[in-house]
Coordinates of N, CA and C in Angstrom, one line a residue:
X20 N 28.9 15.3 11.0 CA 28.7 15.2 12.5 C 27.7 14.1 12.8
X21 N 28.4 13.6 13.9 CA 26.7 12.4 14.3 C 26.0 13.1 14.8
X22 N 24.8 12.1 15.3 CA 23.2 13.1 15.5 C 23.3 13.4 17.0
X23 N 24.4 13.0 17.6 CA 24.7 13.3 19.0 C 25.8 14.0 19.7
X24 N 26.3 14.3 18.8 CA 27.0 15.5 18.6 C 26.8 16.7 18.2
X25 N 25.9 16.8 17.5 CA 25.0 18.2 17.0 C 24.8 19.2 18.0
X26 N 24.6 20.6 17.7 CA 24.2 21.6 19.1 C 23.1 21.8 18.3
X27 N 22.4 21.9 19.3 CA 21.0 22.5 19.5 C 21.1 24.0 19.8
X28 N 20.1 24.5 18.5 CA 20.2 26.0 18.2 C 18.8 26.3 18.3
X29 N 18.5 27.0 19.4 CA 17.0 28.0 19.1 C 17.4 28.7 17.9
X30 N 16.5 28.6 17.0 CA 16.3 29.1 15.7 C 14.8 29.2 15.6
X31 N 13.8 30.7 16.1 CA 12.5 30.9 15.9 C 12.2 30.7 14.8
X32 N 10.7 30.0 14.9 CA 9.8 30.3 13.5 C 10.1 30.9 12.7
X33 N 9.4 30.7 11.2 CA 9.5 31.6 10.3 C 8.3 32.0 10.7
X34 N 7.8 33.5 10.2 CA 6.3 33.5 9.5 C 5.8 32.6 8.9
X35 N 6.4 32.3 7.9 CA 5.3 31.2 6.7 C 5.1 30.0 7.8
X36 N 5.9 29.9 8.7 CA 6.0 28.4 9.7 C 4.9 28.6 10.6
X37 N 4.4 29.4 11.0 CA 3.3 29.8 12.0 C 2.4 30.3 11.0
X38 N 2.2 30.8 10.0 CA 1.1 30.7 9.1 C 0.8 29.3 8.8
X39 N 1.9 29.0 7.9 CA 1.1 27.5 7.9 C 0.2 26.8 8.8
X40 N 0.7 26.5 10.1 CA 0.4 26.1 11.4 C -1.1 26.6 11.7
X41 N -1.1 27.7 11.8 CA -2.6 28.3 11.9 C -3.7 28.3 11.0
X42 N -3.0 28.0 9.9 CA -4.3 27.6 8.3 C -4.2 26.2 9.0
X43 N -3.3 25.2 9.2 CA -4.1 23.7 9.3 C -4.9 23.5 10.3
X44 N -4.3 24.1 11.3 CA -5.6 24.3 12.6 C -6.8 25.0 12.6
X45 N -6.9 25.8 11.5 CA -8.2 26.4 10.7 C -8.8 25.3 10.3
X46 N -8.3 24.6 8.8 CA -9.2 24.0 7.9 C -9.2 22.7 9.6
X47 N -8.4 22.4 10.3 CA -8.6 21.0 11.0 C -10.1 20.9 11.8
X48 N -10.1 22.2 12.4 CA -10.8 22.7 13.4 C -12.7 22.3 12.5
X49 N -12.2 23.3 11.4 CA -13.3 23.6 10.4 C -14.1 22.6 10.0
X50 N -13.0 21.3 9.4 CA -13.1 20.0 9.2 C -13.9 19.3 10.1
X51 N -13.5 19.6 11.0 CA -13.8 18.6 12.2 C -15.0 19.1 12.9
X52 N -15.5 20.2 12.6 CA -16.4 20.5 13.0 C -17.9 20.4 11.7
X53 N -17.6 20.8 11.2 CA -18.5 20.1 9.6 C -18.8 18.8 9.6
X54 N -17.7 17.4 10.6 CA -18.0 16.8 10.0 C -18.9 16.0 11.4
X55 N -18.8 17.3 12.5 CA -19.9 17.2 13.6 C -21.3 17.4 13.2
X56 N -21.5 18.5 13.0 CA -22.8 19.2 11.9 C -23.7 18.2 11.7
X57 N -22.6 17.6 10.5 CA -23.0 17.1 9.2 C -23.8 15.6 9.9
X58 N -23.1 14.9 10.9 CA -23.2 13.8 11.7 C -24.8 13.1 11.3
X59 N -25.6 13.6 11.9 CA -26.9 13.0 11.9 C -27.8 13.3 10.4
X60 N -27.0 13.6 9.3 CA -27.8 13.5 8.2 C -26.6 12.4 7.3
X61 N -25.6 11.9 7.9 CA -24.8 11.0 6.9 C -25.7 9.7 7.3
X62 N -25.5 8.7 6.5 CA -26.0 6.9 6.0 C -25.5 6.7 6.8
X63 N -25.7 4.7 7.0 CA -25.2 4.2 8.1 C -23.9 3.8 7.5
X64 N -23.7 3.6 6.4 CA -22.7 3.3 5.5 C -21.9 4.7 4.6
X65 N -20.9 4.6 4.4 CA -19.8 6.0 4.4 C -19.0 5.1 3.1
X66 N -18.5 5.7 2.2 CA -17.0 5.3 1.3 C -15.6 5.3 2.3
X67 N -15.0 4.1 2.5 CA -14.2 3.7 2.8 C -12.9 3.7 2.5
X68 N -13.2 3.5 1.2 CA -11.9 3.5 0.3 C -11.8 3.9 -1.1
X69 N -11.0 4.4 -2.1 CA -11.0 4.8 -3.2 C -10.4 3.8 -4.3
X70 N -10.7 3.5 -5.9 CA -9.5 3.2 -6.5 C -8.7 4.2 -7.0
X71 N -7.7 3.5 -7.6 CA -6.8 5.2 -8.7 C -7.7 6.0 -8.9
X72 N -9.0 5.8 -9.9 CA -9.5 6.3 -10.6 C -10.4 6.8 -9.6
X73 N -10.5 7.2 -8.0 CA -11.0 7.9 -7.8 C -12.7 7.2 -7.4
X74 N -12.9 6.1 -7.9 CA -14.2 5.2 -7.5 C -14.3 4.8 -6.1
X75 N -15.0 5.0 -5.5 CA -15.1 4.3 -4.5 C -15.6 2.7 -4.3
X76 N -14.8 2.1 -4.1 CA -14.5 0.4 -3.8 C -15.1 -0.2 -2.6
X77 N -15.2 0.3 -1.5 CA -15.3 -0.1 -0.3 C -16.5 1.1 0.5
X78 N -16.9 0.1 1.1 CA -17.9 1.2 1.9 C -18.3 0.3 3.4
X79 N -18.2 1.4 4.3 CA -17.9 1.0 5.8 C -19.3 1.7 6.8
X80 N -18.8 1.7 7.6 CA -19.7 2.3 9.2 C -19.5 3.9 8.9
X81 N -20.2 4.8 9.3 CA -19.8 6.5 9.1 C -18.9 6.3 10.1
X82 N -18.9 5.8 11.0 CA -17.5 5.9 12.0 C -16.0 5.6 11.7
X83 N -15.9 4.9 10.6 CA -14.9 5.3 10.0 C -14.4 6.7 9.6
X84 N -15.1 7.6 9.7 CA -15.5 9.0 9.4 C -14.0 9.4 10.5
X85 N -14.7 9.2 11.6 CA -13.7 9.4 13.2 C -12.2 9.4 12.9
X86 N -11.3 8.5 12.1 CA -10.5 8.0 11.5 C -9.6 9.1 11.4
X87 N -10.4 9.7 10.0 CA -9.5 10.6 9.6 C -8.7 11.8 10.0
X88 N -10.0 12.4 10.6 CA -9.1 13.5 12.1 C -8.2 13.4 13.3
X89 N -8.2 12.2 13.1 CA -7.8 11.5 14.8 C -6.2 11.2 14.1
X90 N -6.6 10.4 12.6 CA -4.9 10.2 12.2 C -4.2 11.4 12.1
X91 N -4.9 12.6 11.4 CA -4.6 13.6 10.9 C -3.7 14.4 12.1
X92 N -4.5 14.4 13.5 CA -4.3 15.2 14.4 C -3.0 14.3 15.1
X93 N -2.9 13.2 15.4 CA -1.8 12.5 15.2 C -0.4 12.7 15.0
X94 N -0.8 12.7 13.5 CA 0.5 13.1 12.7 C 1.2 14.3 12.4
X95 N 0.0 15.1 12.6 CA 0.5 17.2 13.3 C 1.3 17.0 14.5
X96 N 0.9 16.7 15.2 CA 1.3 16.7 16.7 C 2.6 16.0 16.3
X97 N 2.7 14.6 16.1 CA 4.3 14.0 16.0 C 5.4 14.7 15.1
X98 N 4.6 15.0 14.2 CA 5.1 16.0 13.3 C 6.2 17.7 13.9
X99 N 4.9 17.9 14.6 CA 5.3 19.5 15.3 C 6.3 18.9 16.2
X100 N 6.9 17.7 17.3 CA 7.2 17.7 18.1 C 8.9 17.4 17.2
X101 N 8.9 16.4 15.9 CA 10.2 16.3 15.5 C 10.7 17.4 14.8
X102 N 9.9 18.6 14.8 CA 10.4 19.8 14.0 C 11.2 20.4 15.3
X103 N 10.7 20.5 16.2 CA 11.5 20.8 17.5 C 13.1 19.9 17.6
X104 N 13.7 18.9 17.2 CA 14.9 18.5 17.2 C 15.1 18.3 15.8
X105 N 15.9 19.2 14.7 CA 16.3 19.2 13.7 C 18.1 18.7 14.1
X106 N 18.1 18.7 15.2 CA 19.8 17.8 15.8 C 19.7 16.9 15.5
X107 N 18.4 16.1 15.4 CA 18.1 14.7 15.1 C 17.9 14.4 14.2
X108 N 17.6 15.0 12.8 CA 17.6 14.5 11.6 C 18.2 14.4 10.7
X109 N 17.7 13.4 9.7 CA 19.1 13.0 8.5 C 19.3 13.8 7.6
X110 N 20.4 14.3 7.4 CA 20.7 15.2 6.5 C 21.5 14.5 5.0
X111 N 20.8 14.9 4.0 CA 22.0 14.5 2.5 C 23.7 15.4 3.1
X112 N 24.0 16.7 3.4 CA 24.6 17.4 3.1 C 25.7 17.1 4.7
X113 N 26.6 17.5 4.9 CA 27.4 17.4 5.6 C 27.4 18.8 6.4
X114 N 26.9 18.3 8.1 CA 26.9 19.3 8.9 C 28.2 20.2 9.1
X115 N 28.0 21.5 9.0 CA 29.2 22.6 9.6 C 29.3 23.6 10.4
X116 N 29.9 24.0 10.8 CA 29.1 25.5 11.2 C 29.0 26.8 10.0
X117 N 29.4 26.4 8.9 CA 28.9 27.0 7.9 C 27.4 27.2 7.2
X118 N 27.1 25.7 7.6 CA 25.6 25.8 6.5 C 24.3 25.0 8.0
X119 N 25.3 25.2 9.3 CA 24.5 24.1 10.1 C 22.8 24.8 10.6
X120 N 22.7 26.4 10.5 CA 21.0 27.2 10.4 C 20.4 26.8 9.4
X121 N 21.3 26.9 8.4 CA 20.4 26.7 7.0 C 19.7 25.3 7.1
X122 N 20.6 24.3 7.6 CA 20.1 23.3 7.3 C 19.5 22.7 8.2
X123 N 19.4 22.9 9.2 CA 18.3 22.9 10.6 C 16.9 23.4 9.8
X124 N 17.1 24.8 9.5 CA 16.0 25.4 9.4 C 15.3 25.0 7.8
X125 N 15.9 24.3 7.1 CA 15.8 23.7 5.8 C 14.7 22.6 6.0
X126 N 15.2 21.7 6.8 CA 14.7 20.4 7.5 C 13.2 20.9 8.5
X127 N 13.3 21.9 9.1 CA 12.2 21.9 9.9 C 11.5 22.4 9.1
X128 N 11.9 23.4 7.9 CA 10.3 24.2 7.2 C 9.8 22.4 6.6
X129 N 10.5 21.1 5.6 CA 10.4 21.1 5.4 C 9.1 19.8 5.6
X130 N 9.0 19.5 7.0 CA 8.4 18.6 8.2 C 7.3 19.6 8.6
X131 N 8.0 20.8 8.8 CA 6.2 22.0 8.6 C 5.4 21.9 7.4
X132 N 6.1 21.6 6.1 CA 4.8 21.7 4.7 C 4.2 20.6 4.9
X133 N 4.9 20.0 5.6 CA 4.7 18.1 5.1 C 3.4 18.0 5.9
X134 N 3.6 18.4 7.0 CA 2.7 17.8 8.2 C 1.6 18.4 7.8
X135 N 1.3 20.0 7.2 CA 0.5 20.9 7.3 C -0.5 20.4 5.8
X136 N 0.4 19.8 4.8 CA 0.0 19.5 3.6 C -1.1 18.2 4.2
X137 N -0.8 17.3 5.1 CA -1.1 16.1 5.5 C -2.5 16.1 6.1
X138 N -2.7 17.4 6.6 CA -3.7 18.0 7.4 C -4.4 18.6 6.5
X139 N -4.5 19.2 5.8 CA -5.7 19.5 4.3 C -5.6 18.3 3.7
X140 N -5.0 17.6 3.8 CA -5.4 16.2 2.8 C -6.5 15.4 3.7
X141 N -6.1 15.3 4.7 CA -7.0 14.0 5.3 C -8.6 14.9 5.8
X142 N -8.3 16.6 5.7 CA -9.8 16.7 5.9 C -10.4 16.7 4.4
X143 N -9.8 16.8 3.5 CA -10.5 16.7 2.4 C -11.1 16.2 1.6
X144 N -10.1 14.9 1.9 CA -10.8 13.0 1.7 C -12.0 13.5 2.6
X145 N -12.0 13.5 4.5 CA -13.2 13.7 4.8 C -14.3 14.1 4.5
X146 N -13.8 15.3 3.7 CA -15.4 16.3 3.4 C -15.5 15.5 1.9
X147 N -14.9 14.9 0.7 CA -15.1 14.3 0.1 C -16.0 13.1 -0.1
X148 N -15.4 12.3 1.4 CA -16.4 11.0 2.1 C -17.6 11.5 1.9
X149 N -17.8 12.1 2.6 CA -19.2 12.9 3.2 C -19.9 13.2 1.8
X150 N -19.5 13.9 1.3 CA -20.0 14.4 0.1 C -21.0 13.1 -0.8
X151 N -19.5 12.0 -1.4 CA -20.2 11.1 -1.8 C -21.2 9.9 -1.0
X152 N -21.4 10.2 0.2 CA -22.0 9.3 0.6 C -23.6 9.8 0.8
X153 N -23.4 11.6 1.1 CA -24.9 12.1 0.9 C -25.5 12.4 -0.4
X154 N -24.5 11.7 -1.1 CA -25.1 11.8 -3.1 C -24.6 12.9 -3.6
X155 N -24.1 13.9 -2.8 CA -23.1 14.9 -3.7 C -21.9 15.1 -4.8
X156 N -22.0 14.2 -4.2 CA -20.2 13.6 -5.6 C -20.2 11.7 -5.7
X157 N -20.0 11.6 -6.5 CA -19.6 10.1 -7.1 C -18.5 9.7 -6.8
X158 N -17.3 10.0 -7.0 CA -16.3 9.8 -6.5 C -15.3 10.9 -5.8
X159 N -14.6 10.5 -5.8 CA -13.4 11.9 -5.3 C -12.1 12.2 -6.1
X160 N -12.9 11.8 -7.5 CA -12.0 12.5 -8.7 C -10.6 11.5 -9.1
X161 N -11.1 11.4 -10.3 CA -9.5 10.9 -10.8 C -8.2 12.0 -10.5
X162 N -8.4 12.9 -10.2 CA -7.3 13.8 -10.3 C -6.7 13.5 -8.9
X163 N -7.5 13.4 -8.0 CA -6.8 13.0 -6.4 C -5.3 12.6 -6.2
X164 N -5.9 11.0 -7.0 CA -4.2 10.7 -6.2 C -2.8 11.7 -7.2
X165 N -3.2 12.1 -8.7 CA -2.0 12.4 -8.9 C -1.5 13.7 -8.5
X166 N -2.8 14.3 -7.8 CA -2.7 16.2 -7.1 C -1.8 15.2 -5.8
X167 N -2.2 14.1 -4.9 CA -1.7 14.1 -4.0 C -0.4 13.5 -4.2
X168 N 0.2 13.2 -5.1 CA 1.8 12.2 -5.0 C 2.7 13.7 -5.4
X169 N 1.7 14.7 -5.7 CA 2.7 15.9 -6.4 C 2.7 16.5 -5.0
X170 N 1.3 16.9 -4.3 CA 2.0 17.2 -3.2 C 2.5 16.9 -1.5
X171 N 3.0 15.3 -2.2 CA 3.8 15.3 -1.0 C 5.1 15.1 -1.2
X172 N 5.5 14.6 -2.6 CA 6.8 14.7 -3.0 C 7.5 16.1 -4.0
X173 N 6.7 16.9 -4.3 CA 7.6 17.9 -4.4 C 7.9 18.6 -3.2
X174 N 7.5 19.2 -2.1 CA 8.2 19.7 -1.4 C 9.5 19.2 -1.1
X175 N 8.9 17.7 -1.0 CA 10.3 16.7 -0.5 C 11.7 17.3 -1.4
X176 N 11.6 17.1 -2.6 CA 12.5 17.1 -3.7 C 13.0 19.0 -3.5
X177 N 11.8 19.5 -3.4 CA 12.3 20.9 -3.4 C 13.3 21.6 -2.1
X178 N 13.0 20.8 -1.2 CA 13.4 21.1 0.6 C 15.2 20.0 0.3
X179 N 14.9 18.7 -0.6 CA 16.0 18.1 -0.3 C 17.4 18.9 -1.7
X180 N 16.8 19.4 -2.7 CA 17.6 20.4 -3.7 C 18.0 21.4 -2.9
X181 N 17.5 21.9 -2.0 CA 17.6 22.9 -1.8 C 19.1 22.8 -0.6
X182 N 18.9 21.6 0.3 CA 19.8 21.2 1.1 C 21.2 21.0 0.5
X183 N 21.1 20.3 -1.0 CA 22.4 19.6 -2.1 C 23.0 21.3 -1.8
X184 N 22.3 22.4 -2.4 CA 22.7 23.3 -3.0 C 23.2 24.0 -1.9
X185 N 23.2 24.2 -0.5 CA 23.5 25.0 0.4 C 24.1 24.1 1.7
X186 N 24.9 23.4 0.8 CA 26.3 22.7 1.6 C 27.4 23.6 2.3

């Protein structure tokens, strides 16, 4: 089917899809409020940037700090609004009216993990920033980038198997 031909199906939330939702608006809220708090005891200078290894390379204004919530809340928000038209997205599998809930609702859970995963990542870098800049941590772990490539591409892999399989 093309993407403009599709019907648009109210298909409610899941549970897990409004749980999720409400934990990122938790840790976002939580984040973003810690990193008010925290405000008048950070340096004038903040870690900027990381390498692989988790070092910090760059170091900036704490207002770089502002950044991260603002992208974060950003990309929820754009996020939330294209889960609302799953008529509009690309699908591997070939639309029918056989598999066409499934795979609406396949595509939106899988733009709900993504966005919601996106939103614990960027407050975490945050509270991480913070950490190393008031001497609490040294870096933000070699383990970082490889916890983060796992979780933003396995869901992908898991949400797009899942689509092959329920053609």
């Amino acid at each position: 089917m093309k993407t403009y031909n599709r019907p648009k199906l109210d298909i409610p939330k899941t549970a897990l899809e409004r749980i999720l939702d409400w934990a990122a608006i938790l840790v976002f809220v939580s984040g973003t409020g810690y990193l008010i708090w925290i405000w008048g005891d950070l340096p004038a200078e903040v870690p900027a940037h990381f390498n692989g290894a988790g070092e910090v390379d760059r170091w900036e204004s704490k207002w770089t700090l502002v950044m991260l919530p603002i992208i974060a809340s950003l990309l929820w928000i754009g996020m939330t609004i294209l889960e609302k038209f799953p008529e509009k997205h690309n699908y591997m599998a070939e639309l029918n009216e056989h598999n066409i809930e499934f795979q609406y609702r396949n595509s939106r859970m899988m733009l709900n993990v993504l966005k919601n995963i996106v939103v614990f990542v960027f407050i975490y870098i945050s509270y991480q920033m913070v950490q190393v800049a008031l001497g609490g941590e040294d870096s933000i772990g070699m383990m970082f980038l490889p916890i983060f490539l796992v979780l933003m591409f396995a869901p992908m892999i898991v949400f797009m198997i899942r689509s092959l399989r329920n053609r």
